[in-house]
Amino acid sequence: MLFYHGLGVKGLKDFSVRHARTRFLNGKFASPIIPAKSWLRFASSKISSEAFTPEQLKEAQLARLNGLGPYVSKLPKSIIPYAELMRLEKPVGTWLLYIPGTWAILMGAMEVSASLGQTLWMLGIFGIGSLIMRGAGCTINDLLDRDLDSKVLRTVERPIASGRVSPIKAKIFLAGQTAVGVGILAALPAQCWWLGLASLPLVFTYPLFKRFTYYPQAILSACFKWGAILGFPAMGVIDWPTMIPLYTGSFLWCMIYDTIYAHQDKEFDVKAGIKSTALAWGDKTKPICSVLATSQIALYAVAGINSGLIWGPGFIGGLSLFAYRLYTMIKNVDLNNPAACWKAFISNISTGLYFSYALFFDYILRLIGVL
């Protein structure tokens, strides 16, 4: 086997430089030539994969390839790793980032009687912004977590952890994503700028919190639901009595579904020293999530009351359906089954979109003068 135990990363790097034109195979030197960077990437990959059996690693690779989907898999091979950095093959995160922004936009549009064109334009801008900024957040996460990702089977095949994208190239890619994100922010009304920029420190530091606290989900939730605040000034209104409960309720929603998400990896997280609310709450997760869900629905009702929108048929019906699906998810999910946790996690897309559709229904009723 082509591997030296006990050298460490620095030793491997030194060895790769001195022996870049040779390789050691079964006690004999042989060619072909292996460049230093390729050798270091190979050796680092071997270090990161020692915790798993060859069967597990093969299964992880096949899962990644099968998970690319019909669109990302057809991209040029050189681009696919960067699409994976943005998690384009897993749009669930983009949807969950985008959905609270749609609520805020639609509620703000009803408050100011915005035109259909203006509302649809802002929904589109937020959709593109969610795609870009979620991708940037994932790139930051993979840069900071590359050593931790190599110790968790579900993440061992991520582009940086697996060596398919170097940290330097990832940083350049991140700079490009951030530039596009700032450009999108510049397309919003000026009163959105300071609110949008205020979220960037949370986006850039979230991955660090899982090393020091069992509540990294709190930081993720704080930045992931920023659209619930930003959507109102995007429509030309600052309504803090509505914005604060809508944002706080969305924060609790993210705490619920991201804790369920974290239960997928708890076995590996313990070994890797990664902290999460899944480990902190353990078998108390469901009771805690139920309390959070009750608080969340109450806060959404407060947002509806303060905005004067709660009596719309869409708001009442949409919130009722939201509550039913949320409580059902918490009750039925098997927290010891990773597949069940993933299924419950992605079900939140439909849960959130149903509320978006309901608010849009109320908005249309207002446009035509029925509500």
Coordinates of C-alpha atoms in Angstrom, one line a residue, residues 108-231:
G108 CA -44.9 43.6 3.1
A109 CA -46.5 43.7 -0.3
M110 CA -50.0 43.5 1.3
E111 CA -49.1 46.2 3.8
V112 CA -48.1 48.7 1.1
S113 CA -50.4 47.4 -1.7
A114 CA -47.5 46.7 -4.0
S115 CA -48.1 45.9 -7.6
L116 CA -47.9 42.3 -8.9
G117 CA -44.9 43.1 -11.1
Q118 CA -43.0 44.7 -8.2
T119 CA -43.8 41.7 -5.9
L120 CA -42.8 39.1 -8.5
W121 CA -39.6 41.0 -9.2
M122 CA -38.6 41.0 -5.6
L123 CA -39.5 37.3 -5.2
G124 CA -37.2 36.6 -8.1
I125 CA -34.3 38.7 -6.7
F126 CA -34.6 37.0 -3.4
G127 CA -34.6 33.6 -5.1
I128 CA -31.3 34.3 -6.9
G129 CA -29.8 35.8 -3.8
S130 CA -30.8 32.8 -1.8
L131 CA -29.1 30.5 -4.3
I132 CA -25.9 32.5 -4.3
M133 CA -25.6 33.2 -0.6
R134 CA -26.5 29.7 0.4
G135 CA -23.8 28.5 -1.9
A136 CA -21.3 31.0 -0.4
G137 CA -22.2 29.8 3.1
C138 CA -21.7 26.2 2.1
T139 CA -18.2 27.0 0.6
I140 CA -17.3 28.7 3.9
N141 CA -18.5 25.7 5.8
D142 CA -16.5 23.3 3.7
L143 CA -13.3 25.4 4.0
L144 CA -13.5 25.7 7.8
D145 CA -14.8 22.1 8.3
R146 CA -12.6 20.2 5.8
D147 CA -10.8 18.3 8.6
L148 CA -14.0 17.5 10.4
D149 CA -15.8 16.6 7.2
S150 CA -13.2 13.9 6.5
K151 CA -14.2 12.2 9.8
V152 CA -17.9 12.0 9.0
L153 CA -19.0 9.4 6.5
R154 CA -21.8 11.5 5.0
T155 CA -19.4 14.4 4.3
V156 CA -16.1 12.6 3.5
E157 CA -16.8 13.0 -0.2
R158 CA -17.3 16.8 -0.1
P159 CA -15.1 18.6 -2.7
I160 CA -12.5 20.1 -0.3
A161 CA -12.4 17.2 2.2
S162 CA -11.9 14.7 -0.6
G163 CA -9.2 16.8 -2.3
R164 CA -11.1 17.5 -5.5
V165 CA -11.0 21.3 -4.9
S166 CA -8.0 22.9 -3.2
P167 CA -8.6 25.4 -0.4
I168 CA -7.0 28.2 -2.5
K169 CA -9.4 27.6 -5.4
A170 CA -12.3 27.4 -3.0
K171 CA -11.3 30.8 -1.5
I172 CA -11.2 32.3 -5.0
F173 CA -14.6 30.8 -5.8
L174 CA -15.9 32.2 -2.5
A175 CA -14.7 35.6 -3.4
G176 CA -16.6 35.4 -6.6
Q177 CA -19.8 34.3 -4.9
T178 CA -19.6 37.0 -2.3
A179 CA -19.1 39.6 -5.1
V180 CA -22.2 38.4 -6.9
G181 CA -24.1 38.4 -3.6
V182 CA -23.1 42.0 -2.8
G183 CA -24.2 42.9 -6.4
I184 CA -27.6 41.4 -5.7
L185 CA -27.9 43.3 -2.5
A186 CA -27.1 46.5 -4.3
A187 CA -30.2 45.9 -6.5
L188 CA -32.4 46.1 -3.4
P189 CA -33.6 49.4 -1.9
A190 CA -31.0 51.3 0.1
Q191 CA -32.6 50.5 3.4
C192 CA -31.9 46.8 2.8
W193 CA -28.2 47.3 2.6
W194 CA -27.3 47.7 6.3
L195 CA -29.6 44.9 7.2
G196 CA -28.2 42.6 4.6
L197 CA -24.6 43.3 5.4
A198 CA -25.3 42.8 9.1
S199 CA -25.9 39.1 8.4
L200 CA -22.5 38.5 6.8
P201 CA -20.5 38.0 10.1
L202 CA -23.0 35.3 11.1
V203 CA -22.6 33.6 7.7
F204 CA -18.8 33.6 7.8
T205 CA -18.5 32.4 11.4
Y206 CA -21.2 29.8 11.8
P207 CA -19.0 26.7 11.1
L208 CA -16.7 27.6 13.9
F209 CA -19.4 27.3 16.6
K210 CA -19.8 23.5 16.3
R211 CA -16.3 23.3 17.8
F212 CA -17.0 25.3 20.9
T213 CA -20.7 24.9 21.7
Y214 CA -23.5 22.4 21.4
Y215 CA -25.7 25.1 19.8
P216 CA -24.3 25.8 16.4
Q217 CA -27.9 25.5 15.2
A218 CA -28.6 28.8 16.9
I219 CA -26.1 30.6 14.8
L220 CA -27.2 28.9 11.7
S221 CA -30.8 29.8 12.4
A222 CA -29.9 33.4 13.1
C223 CA -28.4 33.9 9.7
F224 CA -30.6 31.4 7.7
K225 CA -33.8 33.2 8.5
W226 CA -32.6 36.7 7.8
G227 CA -34.9 37.0 4.8
A228 CA -37.9 37.2 7.3
I229 CA -36.5 40.6 8.2
L230 CA -35.0 41.7 4.9
G231 CA -38.2 41.1 2.8

